[in-house]
Amino acid sequence: MLNLAILISGRGSNMEAILKSIKKKKMPINPAVVISNKPDAKGLKIAEKLGVKTEIVISKGFKGDRWDYDKKIITVLKRYGVTPTNGFVCLAGFMRIISPQFIRKYKNRIMNIHPALLPAFSGLEVQKQAVDYGVKYSGCTVHLADERVDTGPIIIQAVVKVNDNDTAETLAKRILKQEHRIYPEAVRLFAKGKIKISGRKTKIS
Ligand code: GAR
């Protein structure tokens, strides 16, 4: 069975969607642990309610580089059986850049959700970026993490129309609804071994 860790920093709505979907669809996944870098992340309570173990690895004020911090995360992952051979990590609103060492150790086993149609609008406040730019469509992207930010192989995208009167908030709300649909679906495809990766392209079988 695949041991899953979900990394969060806040609200945890994508985490919740994934955890509920694993149960509902009886996916062959053991939701081993939810880890937050912030002690007050709302998602921690939701995870506990859903019966999933939680851990906090505080990043604020951490003395050390990115890899030093990620080594602490990896120690927790291993404690819960989330290893580079039978583990799987979902970044779900985890607002930290992952070190290349962590990515290499868990190669093609770390997934991320981004609230825009990559490669457009990477980085932060991307729903605002989309509204300000005046695009007619935006959306969300589930991708594998690689050694740079928001650039890994794309697994699923969903398109959301941008309305003339949209604000960053109204657009974010509609995008989030799609995130909750495609992230659990990408997790299911991964667990079923249906994602084939070739270079930066993926093929869903
Ligand atoms: C989501 O919209 C997610 O796509 C975004 O943060 C939000 C987390 O919400 N992630 C990023 O912007 C990563 N670059 P959630 O905590 O309710 O899942």
JSON list of C-alpha atoms and ligand atoms in Angstrom, two decimals:
[
{"chain": "A", "resi": 1, "resn": "MET", "atom": "CA", "xyz": [0.00, 0.00, 0.00]},
{"chain": "A", "resi": 2, "resn": "LEU", "atom": "CA", "xyz": [1.11, 3.52, -0.80]},
{"chain": "A", "resi": 3, "resn": "ASN", "atom": "CA", "xyz": [1.82, 5.63, 2.29]},
{"chain": "A", "resi": 4, "resn": "LEU", "atom": "CA", "xyz": [0.72, 9.21, 1.77]},
{"chain": "A", "resi": 5, "resn": "ALA", "atom": "CA", "xyz": [1.88, 12.38, 3.49]},
{"chain": "A", "resi": 6, "resn": "ILE", "atom": "CA", "xyz": [0.15, 15.69, 2.86]},
{"chain": "A", "resi": 7, "resn": "LEU", "atom": "CA", "xyz": [2.08, 18.89, 3.56]},
{"chain": "A", "resi": 8, "resn": "ILE", "atom": "CA", "xyz": [0.05, 22.00, 4.37]},
{"chain": "A", "resi": 9, "resn": "SER", "atom": "CA", "xyz": [0.52, 25.54, 5.64]},
{"chain": "A", "resi": 10, "resn": "GLY", "atom": "CA", "xyz": [-3.03, 26.77, 6.22]},
{"chain": "A", "resi": 11, "resn": "ARG", "atom": "CA", "xyz": [-6.67, 26.11, 5.45]},
{"chain": "A", "resi": 12, "resn": "GLY", "atom": "CA", "xyz": [-6.18, 22.58, 4.17]},
{"chain": "A", "resi": 13, "resn": "SER", "atom": "CA", "xyz": [-9.18, 22.38, 1.86]},
{"chain": "A", "resi": 14, "resn": "ASN", "atom": "CA", "xyz": [-7.26, 20.43, -0.80]},
{"chain": "A", "resi": 15, "resn": "MET", "atom": "CA", "xyz": [-5.98, 18.10, 1.90]},
{"chain": "A", "resi": 16, "resn": "GLU", "atom": "CA", "xyz": [-9.56, 17.55, 3.04]},
{"chain": "A", "resi": 17, "resn": "ALA", "atom": "CA", "xyz": [-10.73, 16.85, -0.52]},
{"chain": "A", "resi": 18, "resn": "ILE", "atom": "CA", "xyz": [-7.94, 14.29, -0.98]},
{"chain": "A", "resi": 19, "resn": "LEU", "atom": "CA", "xyz": [-8.54, 12.55, 2.36]},
{"chain": "A", "resi": 20, "resn": "LYS", "atom": "CA", "xyz": [-12.30, 12.33, 1.81]},
{"chain": "A", "resi": 21, "resn": "SER", "atom": "CA", "xyz": [-11.87, 11.05, -1.70]},
{"chain": "A", "resi": 22, "resn": "ILE", "atom": "CA", "xyz": [-9.42, 8.33, -0.60]},
{"chain": "A", "resi": 23, "resn": "LYS", "atom": "CA", "xyz": [-12.07, 7.05, 1.78]},
{"chain": "A", "resi": 24, "resn": "LYS", "atom": "CA", "xyz": [-15.04, 7.44, -0.55]},
{"chain": "A", "resi": 25, "resn": "LYS", "atom": "CA", "xyz": [-13.36, 5.85, -3.55]},
{"chain": "A", "resi": 26, "resn": "LYS", "atom": "CA", "xyz": [-11.57, 3.25, -1.46]},
{"chain": "A", "resi": 27, "resn": "MET", "atom": "CA", "xyz": [-8.23, 4.15, -3.04]},
{"chain": "A", "resi": 28, "resn": "PRO", "atom": "CA", "xyz": [-5.30, 1.83, -2.23]},
{"chain": "A", "resi": 29, "resn": "ILE", "atom": "CA", "xyz": [-3.65, 4.54, -0.15]},
{"chain": "A", "resi": 30, "resn": "ASN", "atom": "CA", "xyz": [-2.80, 4.78, 3.53]},
{"chain": "A", "resi": 31, "resn": "PRO", "atom": "CA", "xyz": [-3.10, 8.47, 4.56]},
{"chain": "A", "resi": 32, "resn": "ALA", "atom": "CA", "xyz": [-0.18, 8.20, 6.97]},
{"chain": "A", "resi": 33, "resn": "VAL", "atom": "CA", "xyz": [0.38, 11.78, 8.12]},
{"chain": "A", "resi": 34, "resn": "VAL", "atom": "CA", "xyz": [-0.42, 15.46, 7.58]},
{"chain": "A", "resi": 35, "resn": "ILE", "atom": "CA", "xyz": [2.52, 17.77, 8.25]},
{"chain": "A", "resi": 36, "resn": "SER", "atom": "CA", "xyz": [2.28, 21.53, 8.68]},
{"chain": "A", "resi": 37, "resn": "ASN", "atom": "CA", "xyz": [5.09, 24.07, 8.85]},
{"chain": "A", "resi": 38, "resn": "LYS", "atom": "CA", "xyz": [2.74, 26.35, 10.81]},
{"chain": "A", "resi": 39, "resn": "PRO", "atom": "CA", "xyz": [1.41, 25.35, 14.23]},
{"chain": "A", "resi": 40, "resn": "ASP", "atom": "CA", "xyz": [-1.88, 27.24, 13.73]},
{"chain": "A", "resi": 41, "resn": "ALA", "atom": "CA", "xyz": [-2.75, 25.81, 10.32]},
{"chain": "A", "resi": 42, "resn": "LYS", "atom": "CA", "xyz": [-6.53, 25.25, 10.24]},
{"chain": "A", "resi": 43, "resn": "GLY", "atom": "CA", "xyz": [-6.06, 22.07, 8.24]},
{"chain": "A", "resi": 44, "resn": "LEU", "atom": "CA", "xyz": [-4.47, 20.31, 11.23]},
{"chain": "A", "resi": 45, "resn": "LYS", "atom": "CA", "xyz": [-7.81, 20.18, 13.05]},
{"chain": "A", "resi": 46, "resn": "ILE", "atom": "CA", "xyz": [-9.58, 18.92, 9.95]},
{"chain": "A", "resi": 47, "resn": "ALA", "atom": "CA", "xyz": [-7.02, 16.13, 9.54]},
{"chain": "A", "resi": 48, "resn": "GLU", "atom": "CA", "xyz": [-7.42, 15.10, 13.18]},
{"chain": "A", "resi": 49, "resn": "LYS", "atom": "CA", "xyz": [-11.20, 15.02, 12.76]},
{"chain": "A", "resi": 50, "resn": "LEU", "atom": "CA", "xyz": [-10.72, 12.74, 9.79]},
{"chain": "A", "resi": 51, "resn": "GLY", "atom": "CA", "xyz": [-8.58, 10.45, 11.91]},
{"chain": "A", "resi": 52, "resn": "VAL", "atom": "CA", "xyz": [-5.24, 11.23, 10.30]},
{"chain": "A", "resi": 53, "resn": "LYS", "atom": "CA", "xyz": [-2.10, 11.76, 12.39]},
{"chain": "A", "resi": 54, "resn": "THR", "atom": "CA", "xyz": [-0.62, 15.26, 12.31]},
{"chain": "A", "resi": 55, "resn": "GLU", "atom": "CA", "xyz": [2.85, 16.65, 12.86]},
{"chain": "A", "resi": 56, "resn": "ILE", "atom": "CA", "xyz": [4.23, 20.18, 13.00]},
{"chain": "A", "resi": 57, "resn": "VAL", "atom": "CA", "xyz": [7.70, 21.07, 11.76]},
{"chain": "A", "resi": 58, "resn": "ILE", "atom": "CA", "xyz": [7.95, 24.78, 12.41]},
{"chain": "A", "resi": 59, "resn": "SER", "atom": "CA", "xyz": [9.73, 26.71, 9.67]},
{"chain": "A", "resi": 60, "resn": "LYS", "atom": "CA", "xyz": [9.51, 30.21, 11.14]},
{"chain": "A", "resi": 61, "resn": "GLY", "atom": "CA", "xyz": [12.82, 31.16, 12.68]},
{"chain": "A", "resi": 62, "resn": "PHE", "atom": "CA", "xyz": [14.37, 27.86, 11.60]},
{"chain": "A", "resi": 63, "resn": "LYS", "atom": "CA", "xyz": [18.14, 28.18, 11.66]},
{"chain": "A", "resi": 64, "resn": "GLY", "atom": "CA", "xyz": [19.58, 26.29, 8.77]},
{"chain": "A", "resi": 65, "resn": "ASP", "atom": "CA", "xyz": [19.15, 26.11, 5.02]},
{"chain": "A", "resi": 66, "resn": "ARG", "atom": "CA", "xyz": [16.30, 24.61, 3.00]},
{"chain": "A", "resi": 67, "resn": "TRP", "atom": "CA", "xyz": [17.85, 21.17, 2.95]},
{"chain": "A", "resi": 68, "resn": "ASP", "atom": "CA", "xyz": [18.37, 21.22, 6.73]},
{"chain": "A", "resi": 69, "resn": "TYR", "atom": "CA", "xyz": [14.66, 21.94, 7.13]},
{"chain": "A", "resi": 70, "resn": "ASP", "atom": "CA", "xyz": [13.64, 19.31, 4.59]},
{"chain": "A", "resi": 71, "resn": "LYS", "atom": "CA", "xyz": [15.78, 16.73, 6.40]},
{"chain": "A", "resi": 72, "resn": "LYS", "atom": "CA", "xyz": [13.54, 17.29, 9.42]},
{"chain": "A", "resi": 73, "resn": "ILE", "atom": "CA", "xyz": [10.49, 16.70, 7.22]},
{"chain": "A", "resi": 74, "resn": "ILE", "atom": "CA", "xyz": [12.05, 13.53, 5.81]},
{"chain": "A", "resi": 75, "resn": "THR", "atom": "CA", "xyz": [12.72, 12.23, 9.32]},
{"chain": "A", "resi": 76, "resn": "VAL", "atom": "CA", "xyz": [8.99, 12.59, 10.03]},
{"chain": "A", "resi": 77, "resn": "LEU", "atom": "CA", "xyz": [8.05, 11.02, 6.69]},
{"chain": "A", "resi": 78, "resn": "LYS", "atom": "CA", "xyz": [10.20, 7.98, 7.42]},
{"chain": "A", "resi": 79, "resn": "ARG", "atom": "CA", "xyz": [8.71, 7.63, 10.88]},
{"chain": "A", "resi": 80, "resn": "TYR", "atom": "CA", "xyz": [5.32, 7.22, 9.18]},
{"chain": "A", "resi": 81, "resn": "GLY", "atom": "CA", "xyz": [6.58, 4.88, 6.50]},
{"chain": "A", "resi": 82, "resn": "VAL", "atom": "CA", "xyz": [6.48, 7.48, 3.74]},
{"chain": "A", "resi": 83, "resn": "THR", "atom": "CA", "xyz": [9.71, 6.37, 2.08]},
{"chain": "A", "resi": 84, "resn": "PRO", "atom": "CA", "xyz": [11.16, 7.01, -1.39]},
{"chain": "A", "resi": 85, "resn": "THR", "atom": "CA", "xyz": [10.04, 3.52, -2.39]},
{"chain": "A", "resi": 86, "resn": "ASN", "atom": "CA", "xyz": [6.51, 3.21, -1.04]},
{"chain": "A", "resi": 87, "resn": "GLY", "atom": "CA", "xyz": [5.69, 6.77, -0.11]},
{"chain": "A", "resi": 88, "resn": "PHE", "atom": "CA", "xyz": [3.99, 9.62, -1.83]},
{"chain": "A", "resi": 89, "resn": "VAL", "atom": "CA", "xyz": [3.88, 13.31, -0.85]},
{"chain": "A", "resi": 90, "resn": "CYS", "atom": "CA", "xyz": [1.17, 15.84, -1.74]},
{"chain": "A", "resi": 91, "resn": "LEU", "atom": "CA", "xyz": [1.94, 19.50, -1.35]},
{"chain": "A", "resi": 92, "resn": "ALA", "atom": "CA", "xyz": [-1.42, 21.10, -0.65]},
{"chain": "A", "resi": 93, "resn": "GLY", "atom": "CA", "xyz": [-0.97, 24.79, -0.05]},
{"chain": "A", "resi": 94, "resn": "PHE", "atom": "CA", "xyz": [2.45, 24.14, 1.50]},
{"chain": "A", "resi": 95, "resn": "MET", "atom": "CA", "xyz": [3.94, 27.59, 1.09]},
{"chain": "A", "resi": 96, "resn": "ARG", "atom": "CA", "xyz": [7.61, 26.66, 1.07]},
{"chain": "A", "resi": 97, "resn": "ILE", "atom": "CA", "xyz": [10.05, 25.95, -1.69]},
{"chain": "A", "resi": 98, "resn": "ILE", "atom": "CA", "xyz": [11.32, 22.37, -1.50]},
{"chain": "A", "resi": 99, "resn": "SER", "atom": "CA", "xyz": [15.06, 21.77, -1.73]},
{"chain": "A", "resi": 100, "resn": "PRO", "atom": "CA", "xyz": [16.48, 19.97, -4.81]},
{"chain": "A", "resi": 101, "resn": "GLN", "atom": "CA", "xyz": [17.86, 17.28, -2.46]},
{"chain": "A", "resi": 102, "resn": "PHE", "atom": "CA", "xyz": [14.35, 16.45, -1.18]},
{"chain": "A", "resi": 103, "resn": "ILE", "atom": "CA", "xyz": [12.99, 16.39, -4.74]},
{"chain": "A", "resi": 104, "resn": "ARG", "atom": "CA", "xyz": [15.80, 14.05, -5.88]},
{"chain": "A", "resi": 105, "resn": "LYS", "atom": "CA", "xyz": [15.30, 11.72, -2.92]},
{"chain": "A", "resi": 106, "resn": "TYR", "atom": "CA", "xyz": [11.56, 11.40, -3.63]},
{"chain": "A", "resi": 107, "resn": "LYS", "atom": "CA", "xyz": [11.88, 11.65, -7.42]},
{"chain": "A", "resi": 108, "resn": "ASN", "atom": "CA", "xyz": [8.46, 11.75, -9.12]},
{"chain": "A", "resi": 109, "resn": "ARG", "atom": "CA", "xyz": [6.80, 11.06, -5.80]},
{"chain": "A", "resi": 110, "resn": "ILE", "atom": "CA", "xyz": [5.96, 14.64, -4.83]},
{"chain": "A", "resi": 111, "resn": "MET", "atom": "CA", "xyz": [2.86, 16.28, -6.30]},
{"chain": "A", "resi": 112, "resn": "ASN", "atom": "CA", "xyz": [1.73, 19.88, -6.11]},
{"chain": "A", "resi": 113, "resn": "ILE", "atom": "CA", "xyz": [-1.40, 21.86, -6.90]},
{"chain": "A", "resi": 114, "resn": "HIS", "atom": "CA", "xyz": [-1.12, 25.34, -8.32]},
{"chain": "A", "resi": 115, "resn": "PRO", "atom": "CA", "xyz": [-4.07, 27.73, -8.80]},
{"chain": "A", "resi": 116, "resn": "ALA", "atom": "CA", "xyz": [-3.27, 28.77, -12.39]},
{"chain": "A", "resi": 117, "resn": "LEU", "atom": "CA", "xyz": [-2.75, 27.18, -15.78]},
{"chain": "A", "resi": 118, "resn": "LEU", "atom": "CA", "xyz": [0.99, 26.61, -15.72]},
{"chain": "A", "resi": 119, "resn": "PRO", "atom": "CA", "xyz": [3.34, 27.70, -17.17]},
{"chain": "A", "resi": 120, "resn": "ALA", "atom": "CA", "xyz": [1.31, 30.92, -16.97]},
{"chain": "A", "resi": 121, "resn": "PHE", "atom": "CA", "xyz": [1.33, 32.71, -13.61]},
{"chain": "A", "resi": 122, "resn": "SER", "atom": "CA", "xyz": [3.73, 30.81, -11.43]},
{"chain": "A", "resi": 123, "resn": "GLY", "atom": "CA", "xyz": [4.68, 32.07, -7.98]},
{"chain": "A", "resi": 124, "resn": "LEU", "atom": "CA", "xyz": [2.37, 33.79, -5.54]},
{"chain": "A", "resi": 125, "resn": "GLU", "atom": "CA", "xyz": [-1.02, 35.57, -5.67]},
{"chain": "A", "resi": 126, "resn": "VAL", "atom": "CA", "xyz": [-1.57, 34.02, -9.05]},
{"chain": "A", "resi": 127, "resn": "GLN", "atom": "CA", "xyz": [-5.35, 34.53, -9.18]},
{"chain": "A", "resi": 128, "resn": "LYS", "atom": "CA", "xyz": [-4.66, 38.28, -8.84]},
{"chain": "A", "resi": 129, "resn": "GLN", "atom": "CA", "xyz": [-1.97, 38.01, -11.51]},
{"chain": "A", "resi": 130, "resn": "ALA", "atom": "CA", "xyz": [-4.51, 36.40, -13.85]},
{"chain": "A", "resi": 131, "resn": "VAL", "atom": "CA", "xyz": [-7.21, 39.03, -13.20]},
{"chain": "A", "resi": 132, "resn": "ASP", "atom": "CA", "xyz": [-4.72, 41.91, -13.54]},
{"chain": "A", "resi": 133, "resn": "TYR", "atom": "CA", "xyz": [-3.31, 40.52, -16.77]},
{"chain": "A", "resi": 134, "resn": "GLY", "atom": "CA", "xyz": [-6.78, 40.27, -18.27]},
{"chain": "A", "resi": 135, "resn": "VAL", "atom": "CA", "xyz": [-6.70, 36.64, -19.35]},
{"chain": "A", "resi": 136, "resn": "LYS", "atom": "CA", "xyz": [-10.07, 35.18, -20.36]},
{"chain": "A", "resi": 137, "resn": "TYR", "atom": "CA", "xyz": [-9.31, 31.76, -18.92]},
{"chain": "A", "resi": 138, "resn": "SER", "atom": "CA", "xyz": [-7.29, 30.57, -15.97]},
{"chain": "A", "resi": 139, "resn": "GLY", "atom": "CA", "xyz": [-7.58, 27.43, -13.89]},
{"chain": "A", "resi": 140, "resn": "CYS", "atom": "CA", "xyz": [-5.45, 25.05, -11.90]},
{"chain": "A", "resi": 141, "resn": "THR", "atom": "CA", "xyz": [-2.68, 22.55, -12.45]},
{"chain": "A", "resi": 142, "resn": "VAL", "atom": "CA", "xyz": [-1.62, 19.38, -10.66]},
{"chain": "A", "resi": 143, "resn": "HIS", "atom": "CA", "xyz": [2.00, 18.59, -11.43]},
{"chain": "A", "resi": 144, "resn": "LEU", "atom": "CA", "xyz": [4.94, 16.61, -10.13]},
{"chain": "A", "resi": 145, "resn": "ALA", "atom": "CA", "xyz": [7.47, 18.71, -8.29]},
{"chain": "A", "resi": 146, "resn": "ASP", "atom": "CA", "xyz": [10.85, 19.11, -9.94]},
{"chain": "A", "resi": 147, "resn": "GLU", "atom": "CA", "xyz": [13.93, 21.06, -8.93]},
{"chain": "A", "resi": 148, "resn": "ARG", "atom": "CA", "xyz": [12.52, 24.43, -9.88]},
{"chain": "A", "resi": 149, "resn": "VAL", "atom": "CA", "xyz": [9.32, 26.18, -8.79]},
{"chain": "A", "resi": 150, "resn": "ASP", "atom": "CA", "xyz": [6.03, 25.30, -10.56]},
{"chain": "A", "resi": 151, "resn": "THR", "atom": "CA", "xyz": [7.78, 23.67, -13.51]},
{"chain": "A", "resi": 152, "resn": "GLY", "atom": "CA", "xyz": [7.40, 19.91, -13.07]},
{"chain": "A", "resi": 153, "resn": "PRO", "atom": "CA", "xyz": [5.57, 17.53, -15.44]},
{"chain": "A", "resi": 154, "resn": "ILE", "atom": "CA", "xyz": [1.86, 18.37, -15.65]},
{"chain": "A", "resi": 155, "resn": "ILE", "atom": "CA", "xyz": [-0.64, 15.66, -14.73]},
{"chain": "A", "resi": 156, "resn": "ILE", "atom": "CA", "xyz": [-4.07, 17.33, -14.91]},
{"chain": "A", "resi": 157, "resn": "GLN", "atom": "CA", "xyz": [-5.29, 20.85, -15.59]},
{"chain": "A", "resi": 158, "resn": "ALA", "atom": "CA", "xyz": [-8.76, 22.36, -15.31]},
{"chain": "A", "resi": 159, "resn": "VAL", "atom": "CA", "xyz": [-9.85, 25.50, -17.11]},
{"chain": "A", "resi": 160, "resn": "VAL", "atom": "CA", "xyz": [-11.90, 28.21, -15.42]},
{"chain": "A", "resi": 161, "resn": "LYS", "atom": "CA", "xyz": [-13.41, 31.14, -17.33]},
{"chain": "A", "resi": 162, "resn": "VAL", "atom": "CA", "xyz": [-12.46, 34.57, -16.04]},
{"chain": "A", "resi": 163, "resn": "ASN", "atom": "CA", "xyz": [-15.47, 36.91, -15.93]},
{"chain": "A", "resi": 164, "resn": "ASP", "atom": "CA", "xyz": [-15.24, 40.64, -16.60]},
{"chain": "A", "resi": 165, "resn": "ASN", "atom": "CA", "xyz": [-16.26, 41.46, -13.04]},
{"chain": "A", "resi": 166, "resn": "ASP", "atom": "CA", "xyz": [-14.03, 38.88, -11.34]},
{"chain": "A", "resi": 167, "resn": "THR", "atom": "CA", "xyz": [-11.79, 39.88, -8.47]},
{"chain": "A", "resi": 168, "resn": "ALA", "atom": "CA", "xyz": [-8.87, 37.76, -7.31]},
{"chain": "A", "resi": 169, "resn": "GLU", "atom": "CA", "xyz": [-11.18, 36.42, -4.58]},
{"chain": "A", "resi": 170, "resn": "THR", "atom": "CA", "xyz": [-14.14, 35.46, -6.78]},
{"chain": "A", "resi": 171, "resn": "LEU", "atom": "CA", "xyz": [-11.85, 33.81, -9.31]},
{"chain": "A", "resi": 172, "resn": "ALA", "atom": "CA", "xyz": [-9.92, 31.98, -6.56]},
{"chain": "A", "resi": 173, "resn": "LYS", "atom": "CA", "xyz": [-13.19, 30.56, -5.24]},
{"chain": "A", "resi": 174, "resn": "ARG", "atom": "CA", "xyz": [-14.17, 29.06, -8.60]},
{"chain": "A", "resi": 175, "resn": "ILE", "atom": "CA", "xyz": [-10.64, 27.77, -9.21]},
{"chain": "A", "resi": 176, "resn": "LEU", "atom": "CA", "xyz": [-10.59, 26.15, -5.76]},
{"chain": "A", "resi": 177, "resn": "LYS", "atom": "CA", "xyz": [-13.71, 24.16, -6.65]},
{"chain": "A", "resi": 178, "resn": "GLN", "atom": "CA", "xyz": [-11.82, 22.67, -9.60]},
{"chain": "A", "resi": 179, "resn": "GLU", "atom": "CA", "xyz": [-8.73, 22.05, -7.45]},
{"chain": "A", "resi": 180, "resn": "HIS", "atom": "CA", "xyz": [-10.86, 19.89, -5.18]},
{"chain": "A", "resi": 181, "resn": "ARG", "atom": "CA", "xyz": [-11.90, 17.85, -8.21]},
{"chain": "A", "resi": 182, "resn": "ILE", "atom": "CA", "xyz": [-8.57, 17.37, -10.02]},
{"chain": "A", "resi": 183, "resn": "TYR", "atom": "CA", "xyz": [-6.18, 16.88, -7.08]},
{"chain": "A", "resi": 184, "resn": "PRO", "atom": "CA", "xyz": [-7.93, 13.78, -5.69]},
{"chain": "A", "resi": 185, "resn": "GLU", "atom": "CA", "xyz": [-8.22, 12.49, -9.25]},
{"chain": "A", "resi": 186, "resn": "ALA", "atom": "CA", "xyz": [-4.46, 12.91, -9.82]},
{"chain": "A", "resi": 187, "resn": "VAL", "atom": "CA", "xyz": [-3.79, 11.11, -6.53]},
{"chain": "A", "resi": 188, "resn": "ARG", "atom": "CA", "xyz": [-6.04, 8.24, -7.62]},
{"chain": "A", "resi": 189, "resn": "LEU", "atom": "CA", "xyz": [-4.24, 7.96, -10.98]},
{"chain": "A", "resi": 190, "resn": "PHE", "atom": "CA", "xyz": [-0.87, 7.89, -9.23]},
{"chain": "A", "resi": 191, "resn": "ALA", "atom": "CA", "xyz": [-1.97, 5.20, -6.78]},
{"chain": "A", "resi": 192, "resn": "LYS", "atom": "CA", "xyz": [-3.25, 3.07, -9.64]},
{"chain": "A", "resi": 193, "resn": "GLY", "atom": "CA", "xyz": [0.07, 3.43, -11.49]},
{"chain": "A", "resi": 194, "resn": "LYS", "atom": "CA", "xyz": [-1.68, 5.11, -14.39]},
{"chain": "A", "resi": 195, "resn": "ILE", "atom": "CA", "xyz": [0.75, 8.00, -14.81]},
{"chain": "A", "resi": 196, "resn": "LYS", "atom": "CA", "xyz": [3.65, 7.35, -17.15]},
{"chain": "A", "resi": 197, "resn": "ILE", "atom": "CA", "xyz": [6.40, 9.95, -17.12]},
{"chain": "A", "resi": 198, "resn": "SER", "atom": "CA", "xyz": [8.70, 10.59, -20.04]},
{"chain": "A", "resi": 199, "resn": "GLY", "atom": "CA", "xyz": [10.95, 13.63, -19.68]},
{"chain": "A", "resi": 200, "resn": "ARG", "atom": "CA", "xyz": [8.66, 16.48, -18.78]},
{"chain": "A", "resi": 201, "resn": "LYS", "atom": "CA", "xyz": [5.59, 14.84, -20.31]},
{"chain": "A", "resi": 202, "resn": "THR", "atom": "CA", "xyz": [3.10, 12.57, -18.64]},
{"chain": "A", "resi": 203, "resn": "LYS", "atom": "CA", "xyz": [0.73, 10.13, -20.24]},
{"chain": "A", "resi": 204, "resn": "ILE", "atom": "CA", "xyz": [-2.38, 8.92, -18.45]},
{"chain": "A", "resi": 205, "resn": "SER", "atom": "CA", "xyz": [-3.27, 5.36, -19.30]},
{"chain": "B", "resi": 1, "resn": "GAR", "atom": "C1", "xyz": [-4.74, 26.50, -3.00]},
{"chain": "B", "resi": 1, "resn": "GAR", "atom": "O1", "xyz": [-5.44, 27.38, -3.82]},
{"chain": "B", "resi": 1, "resn": "GAR", "atom": "C2", "xyz": [-3.48, 26.01, -3.70]},
{"chain": "B", "resi": 1, "resn": "GAR", "atom": "O2", "xyz": [-3.64, 25.83, -5.07]},
{"chain": "B", "resi": 1, "resn": "GAR", "atom": "C3", "xyz": [-2.54, 27.14, -3.41]},
{"chain": "B", "resi": 1, "resn": "GAR", "atom": "O3", "xyz": [-2.80, 27.49, -2.08]},
{"chain": "B", "resi": 1, "resn": "GAR", "atom": "C4", "xyz": [-4.16, 27.22, -1.78]},
{"chain": "B", "resi": 1, "resn": "GAR", "atom": "C5", "xyz": [-4.21, 26.34, -0.54]},
{"chain": "B", "resi": 1, "resn": "GAR", "atom": "O4", "xyz": [-5.52, 26.18, -0.13]},
{"chain": "B", "resi": 1, "resn": "GAR", "atom": "N1", "xyz": [-1.17, 26.74, -3.60]},
{"chain": "B", "resi": 1, "resn": "GAR", "atom": "C6", "xyz": [-0.24, 27.54, -4.10]},
{"chain": "B", "resi": 1, "resn": "GAR", "atom": "O5", "xyz": [-0.45, 28.69, -4.43]},
{"chain": "B", "resi": 1, "resn": "GAR", "atom": "C7", "xyz": [1.13, 26.91, -4.25]},
{"chain": "B", "resi": 1, "resn": "GAR", "atom": "N2", "xyz": [1.95, 27.68, -5.11]},
{"chain": "B", "resi": 1, "resn": "GAR", "atom": "P1", "xyz": [-5.91, 24.98, 0.83]},
{"chain": "B", "resi": 1, "resn": "GAR", "atom": "O6", "xyz": [-4.96, 25.08, 2.04]},
{"chain": "B", "resi": 1, "resn": "GAR", "atom": "O7", "xyz": [-7.33, 25.26, 1.23]},
{"chain": "B", "resi": 1, "resn": "GAR", "atom": "O8", "xyz": [-5.74, 23.70, 0.09]}
]
